[in-house]
CSV table of C-alpha atoms and ligand atoms in Angstrom, one decimal:
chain,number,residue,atom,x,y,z
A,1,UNK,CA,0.0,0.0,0.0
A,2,UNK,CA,1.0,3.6,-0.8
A,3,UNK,CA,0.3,6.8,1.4
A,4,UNK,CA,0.5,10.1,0.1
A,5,UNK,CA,0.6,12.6,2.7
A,6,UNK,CA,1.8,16.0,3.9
A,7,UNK,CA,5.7,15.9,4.9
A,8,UNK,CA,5.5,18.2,8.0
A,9,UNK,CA,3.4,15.2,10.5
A,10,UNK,CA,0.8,18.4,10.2
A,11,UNK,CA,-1.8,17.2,8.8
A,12,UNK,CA,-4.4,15.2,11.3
A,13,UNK,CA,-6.4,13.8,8.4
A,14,UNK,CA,-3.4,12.4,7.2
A,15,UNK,CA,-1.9,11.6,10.7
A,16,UNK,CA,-5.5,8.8,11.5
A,17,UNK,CA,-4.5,6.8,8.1
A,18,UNK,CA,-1.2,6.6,8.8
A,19,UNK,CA,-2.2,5.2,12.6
A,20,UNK,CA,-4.7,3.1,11.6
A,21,UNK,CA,-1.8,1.6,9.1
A,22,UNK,CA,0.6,0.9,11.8
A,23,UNK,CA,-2.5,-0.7,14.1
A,24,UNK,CA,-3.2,-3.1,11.3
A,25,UNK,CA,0.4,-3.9,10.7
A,26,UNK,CA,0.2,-3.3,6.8
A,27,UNK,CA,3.2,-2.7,5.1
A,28,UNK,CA,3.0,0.7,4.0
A,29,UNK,CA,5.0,3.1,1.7
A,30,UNK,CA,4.6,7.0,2.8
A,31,UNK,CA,4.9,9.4,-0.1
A,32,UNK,CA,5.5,12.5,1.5
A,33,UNK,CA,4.6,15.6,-0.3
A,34,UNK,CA,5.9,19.5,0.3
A,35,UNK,CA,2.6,21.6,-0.1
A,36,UNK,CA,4.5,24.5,-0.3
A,37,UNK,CA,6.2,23.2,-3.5
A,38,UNK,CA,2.5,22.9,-5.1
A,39,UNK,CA,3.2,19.1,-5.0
A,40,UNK,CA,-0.2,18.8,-3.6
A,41,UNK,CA,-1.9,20.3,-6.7
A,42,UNK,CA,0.3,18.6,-9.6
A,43,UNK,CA,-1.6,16.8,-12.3
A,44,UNK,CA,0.0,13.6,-11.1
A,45,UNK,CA,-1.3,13.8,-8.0
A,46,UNK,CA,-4.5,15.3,-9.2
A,47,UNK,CA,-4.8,12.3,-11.0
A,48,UNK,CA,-5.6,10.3,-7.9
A,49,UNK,CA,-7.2,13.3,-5.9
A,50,UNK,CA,-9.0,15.3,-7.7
A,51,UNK,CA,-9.6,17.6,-4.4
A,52,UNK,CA,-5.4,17.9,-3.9
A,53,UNK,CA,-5.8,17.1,-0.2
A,54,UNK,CA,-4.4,14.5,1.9
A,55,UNK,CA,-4.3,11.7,2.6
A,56,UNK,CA,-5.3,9.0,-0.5
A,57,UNK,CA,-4.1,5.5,0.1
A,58,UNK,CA,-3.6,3.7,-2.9
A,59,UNK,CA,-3.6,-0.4,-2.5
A,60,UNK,CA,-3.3,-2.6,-5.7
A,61,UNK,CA,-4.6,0.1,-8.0
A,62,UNK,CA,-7.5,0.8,-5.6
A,63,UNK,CA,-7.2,4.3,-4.7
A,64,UNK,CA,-9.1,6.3,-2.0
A,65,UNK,CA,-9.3,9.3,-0.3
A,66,UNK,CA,-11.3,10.7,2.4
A,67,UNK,CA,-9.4,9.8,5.9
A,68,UNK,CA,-12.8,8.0,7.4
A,69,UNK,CA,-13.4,6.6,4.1
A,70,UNK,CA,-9.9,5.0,4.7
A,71,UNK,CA,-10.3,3.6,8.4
A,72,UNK,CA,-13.2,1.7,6.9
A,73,UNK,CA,-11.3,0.4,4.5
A,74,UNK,CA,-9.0,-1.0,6.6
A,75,UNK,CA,-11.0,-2.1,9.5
A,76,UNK,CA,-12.7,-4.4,6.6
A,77,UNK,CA,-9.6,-5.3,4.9
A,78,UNK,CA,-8.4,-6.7,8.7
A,79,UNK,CA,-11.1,-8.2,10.3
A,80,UNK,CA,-8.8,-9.7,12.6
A,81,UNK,CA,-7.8,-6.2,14.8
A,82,UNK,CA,-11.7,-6.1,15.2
A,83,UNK,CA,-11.2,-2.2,14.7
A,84,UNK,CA,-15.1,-1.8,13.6
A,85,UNK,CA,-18.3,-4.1,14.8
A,86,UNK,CA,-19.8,-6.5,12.4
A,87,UNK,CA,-23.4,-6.2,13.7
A,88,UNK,CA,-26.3,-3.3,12.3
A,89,UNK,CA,-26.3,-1.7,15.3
A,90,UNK,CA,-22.2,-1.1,15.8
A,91,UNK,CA,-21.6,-0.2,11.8
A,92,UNK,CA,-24.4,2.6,13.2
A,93,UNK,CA,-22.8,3.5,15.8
A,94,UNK,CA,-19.1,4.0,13.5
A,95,UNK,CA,-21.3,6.1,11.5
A,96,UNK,CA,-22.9,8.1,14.0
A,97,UNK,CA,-19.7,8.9,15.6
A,98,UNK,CA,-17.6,9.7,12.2
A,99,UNK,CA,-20.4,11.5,10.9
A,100,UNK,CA,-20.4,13.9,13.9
A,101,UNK,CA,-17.1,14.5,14.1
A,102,UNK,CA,-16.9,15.7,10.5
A,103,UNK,CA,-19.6,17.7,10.6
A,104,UNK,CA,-19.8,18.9,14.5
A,105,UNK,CA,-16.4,19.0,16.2
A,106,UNK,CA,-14.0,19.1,13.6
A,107,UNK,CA,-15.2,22.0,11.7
A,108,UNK,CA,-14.9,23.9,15.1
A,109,UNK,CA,-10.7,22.7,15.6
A,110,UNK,CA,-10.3,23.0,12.0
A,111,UNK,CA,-11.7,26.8,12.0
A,112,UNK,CA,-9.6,27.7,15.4
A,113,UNK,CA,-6.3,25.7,14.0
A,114,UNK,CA,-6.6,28.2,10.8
A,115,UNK,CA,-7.1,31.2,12.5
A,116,UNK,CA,-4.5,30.7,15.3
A,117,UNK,CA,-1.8,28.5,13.4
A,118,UNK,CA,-2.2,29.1,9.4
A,119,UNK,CA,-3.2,32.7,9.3
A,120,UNK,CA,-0.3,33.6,11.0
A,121,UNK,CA,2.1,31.2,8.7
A,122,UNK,CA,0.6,33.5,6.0
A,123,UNK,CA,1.1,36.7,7.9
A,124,UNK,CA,-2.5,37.4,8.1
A,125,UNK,CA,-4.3,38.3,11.2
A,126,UNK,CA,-6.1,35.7,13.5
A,127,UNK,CA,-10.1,36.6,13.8
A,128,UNK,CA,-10.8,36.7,17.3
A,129,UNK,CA,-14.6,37.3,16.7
A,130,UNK,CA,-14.5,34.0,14.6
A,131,UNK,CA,-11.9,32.0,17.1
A,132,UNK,CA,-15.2,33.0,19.5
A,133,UNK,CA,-17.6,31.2,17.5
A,134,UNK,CA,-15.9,28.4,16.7
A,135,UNK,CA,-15.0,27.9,20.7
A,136,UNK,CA,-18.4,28.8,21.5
A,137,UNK,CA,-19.6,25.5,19.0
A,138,UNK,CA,-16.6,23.6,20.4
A,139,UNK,CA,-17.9,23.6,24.0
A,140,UNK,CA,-21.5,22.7,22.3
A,141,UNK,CA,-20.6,19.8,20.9
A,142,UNK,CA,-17.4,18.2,23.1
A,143,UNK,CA,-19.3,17.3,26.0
A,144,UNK,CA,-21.7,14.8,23.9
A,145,UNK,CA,-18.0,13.2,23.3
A,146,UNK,CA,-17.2,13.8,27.4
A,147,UNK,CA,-20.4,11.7,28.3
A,148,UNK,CA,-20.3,9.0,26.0
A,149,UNK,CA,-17.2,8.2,27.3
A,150,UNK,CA,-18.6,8.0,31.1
A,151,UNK,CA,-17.8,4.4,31.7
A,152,UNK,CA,-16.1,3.3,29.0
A,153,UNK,CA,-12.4,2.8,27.8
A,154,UNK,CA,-13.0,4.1,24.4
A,155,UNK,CA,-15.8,5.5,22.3
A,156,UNK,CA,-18.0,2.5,21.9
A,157,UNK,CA,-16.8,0.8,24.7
A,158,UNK,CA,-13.6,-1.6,22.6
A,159,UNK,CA,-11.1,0.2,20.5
A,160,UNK,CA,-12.6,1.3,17.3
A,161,UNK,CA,-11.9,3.5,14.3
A,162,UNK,CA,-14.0,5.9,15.9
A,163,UNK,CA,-11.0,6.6,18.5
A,164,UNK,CA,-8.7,6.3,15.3
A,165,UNK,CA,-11.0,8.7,13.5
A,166,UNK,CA,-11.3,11.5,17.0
A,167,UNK,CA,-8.2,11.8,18.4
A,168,UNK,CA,-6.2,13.0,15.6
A,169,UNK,CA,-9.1,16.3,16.2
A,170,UNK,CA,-8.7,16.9,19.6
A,171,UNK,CA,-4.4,17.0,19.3
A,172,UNK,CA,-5.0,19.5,16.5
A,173,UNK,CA,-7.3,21.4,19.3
A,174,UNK,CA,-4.3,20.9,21.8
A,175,UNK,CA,-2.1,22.0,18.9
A,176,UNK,CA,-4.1,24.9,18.0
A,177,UNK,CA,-4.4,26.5,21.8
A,178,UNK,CA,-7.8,25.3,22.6
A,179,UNK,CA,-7.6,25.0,26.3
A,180,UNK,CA,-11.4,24.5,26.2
A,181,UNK,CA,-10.4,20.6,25.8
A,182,UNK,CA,-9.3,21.2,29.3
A,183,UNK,CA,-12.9,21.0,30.7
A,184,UNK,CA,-13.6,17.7,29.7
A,185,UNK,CA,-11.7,15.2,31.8
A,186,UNK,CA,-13.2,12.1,30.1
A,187,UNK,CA,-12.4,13.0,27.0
A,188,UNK,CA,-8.5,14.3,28.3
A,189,UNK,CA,-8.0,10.4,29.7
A,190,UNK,CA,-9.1,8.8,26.7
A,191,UNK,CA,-7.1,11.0,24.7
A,192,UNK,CA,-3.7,10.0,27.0
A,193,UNK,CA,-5.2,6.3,26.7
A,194,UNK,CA,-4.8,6.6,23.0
A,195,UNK,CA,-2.0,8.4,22.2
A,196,UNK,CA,-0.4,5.6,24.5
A,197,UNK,CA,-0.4,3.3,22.0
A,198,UNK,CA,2.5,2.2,19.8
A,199,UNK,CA,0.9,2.8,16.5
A,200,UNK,CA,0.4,6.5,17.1
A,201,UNK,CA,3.6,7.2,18.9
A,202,UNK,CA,4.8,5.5,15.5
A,203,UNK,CA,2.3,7.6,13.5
A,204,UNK,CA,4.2,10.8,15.3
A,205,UNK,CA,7.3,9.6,14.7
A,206,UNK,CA,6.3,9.6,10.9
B,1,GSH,N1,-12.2,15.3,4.5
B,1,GSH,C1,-10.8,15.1,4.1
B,1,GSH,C2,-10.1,16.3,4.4
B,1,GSH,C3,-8.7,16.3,3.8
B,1,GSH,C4,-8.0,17.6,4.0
B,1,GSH,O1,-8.7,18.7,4.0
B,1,GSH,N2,-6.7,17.6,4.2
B,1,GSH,C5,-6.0,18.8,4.3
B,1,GSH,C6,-4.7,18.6,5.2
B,1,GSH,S1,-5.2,18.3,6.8
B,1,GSH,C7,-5.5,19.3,3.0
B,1,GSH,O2,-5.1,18.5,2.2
B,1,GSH,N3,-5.6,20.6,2.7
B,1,GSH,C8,-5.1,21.2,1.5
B,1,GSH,C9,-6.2,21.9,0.7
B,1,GSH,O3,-7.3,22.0,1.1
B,1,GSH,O4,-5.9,22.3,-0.4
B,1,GSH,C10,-10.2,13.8,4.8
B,1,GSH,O5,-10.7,13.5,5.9
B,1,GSH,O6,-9.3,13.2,4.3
């Protein structure tokens, strides 16, 4: 399998494919690409992304992009790690959870991370009336995660993609100053819980 990604360990969409690889033990080739060289926009890689982002995993001519699109993938390809529940009722839950994250909390630490990290790569000015909004939404929607978590080890109760899929969010939160994350101790643990394990200290590590 191939991996193209960012080369700066930046990108968190690109940071849960590249764990998930590593916690399924499939050999994987990274392709690392410089976004400030346009490599991310080059008809090559066009070719296989037609939306220039990362990441898009390409295995055996089968290529794919979207990182949740990618955890599925893999959760299917190796039933054995029992990353994603077999029944109607746990693929529902998987999609509740990824589903929410992309539309509810993510937008929210994506918005602060490019007000508070990119703009000022860019030498433009942070928005503090937007960084406002987006904080306000945070603290809407991360204490649905805080609860579901009362009780249980990880989001559905075993390790899932759903933890795969989540915690490369809230480190970009952490990463982008939101303290916020602070006030939700469940979610804290099960973020320490996580980034305990090998495959995303490995993930780090690139
Ligand atoms: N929904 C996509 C988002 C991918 C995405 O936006 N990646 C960012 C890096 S974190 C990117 O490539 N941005 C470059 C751009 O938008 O041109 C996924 O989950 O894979």
């Amino acid at each position: 399998m191939k991996l193209y990604q960012d080369n700066g360990n930046f990108s968190p969409n690109a940071k849960r494919a590249r764990a998930m690889c590593y916690e399924v033990g499939v050999p994987v080739e990274l392709v690392s690409m410089d976004f400030m060289k346009g490599e991310w926009k080059k008809p090559e890689y066009l070719a296989i992304n037609p939306m220039g982002k990362v990441p898009t995993l390409v295995d055996d001519g089968y290529v794919l992009w979207e990182s949740p699109a990618i955890l599925c993938y893999l959760a299917e390809k190796f039933p054995e790690k029992k990353l994603s529940p077999t029944d109607p009722r746990g693929r529902a839950e998987v999609m509740r959870w990824m589903f929410w994250n992309a539309s509810h909390l993510e937008p929210q630490v994506f918005g602060v991370g490019f007000e508070k990290l990119l703009k000022p790569m860019m030498n433009l000015e942070p928005d503090p009336v937007r960084i406002d909004a987006y904080t306000k939404d945070f603290n809407r929607f991360a204490p649905v995660l805080d609860k579901a978590l009362e009780g249980k080890p990880w989001v559905l109760g075993d390790l899932s993609i759903v933890d795969f899929d989540i915690a490369p969010t809230i480190e970009f939160a952490f990463l982008s100053g939101m303290d916020d994350v602070k006030k939700y101790p469940r979610v804290c643990d099960w973020f320490e819980r996580f980034t305990s394990r090998e495959a995303w200290k490995k993930a780090n590590a690139k």
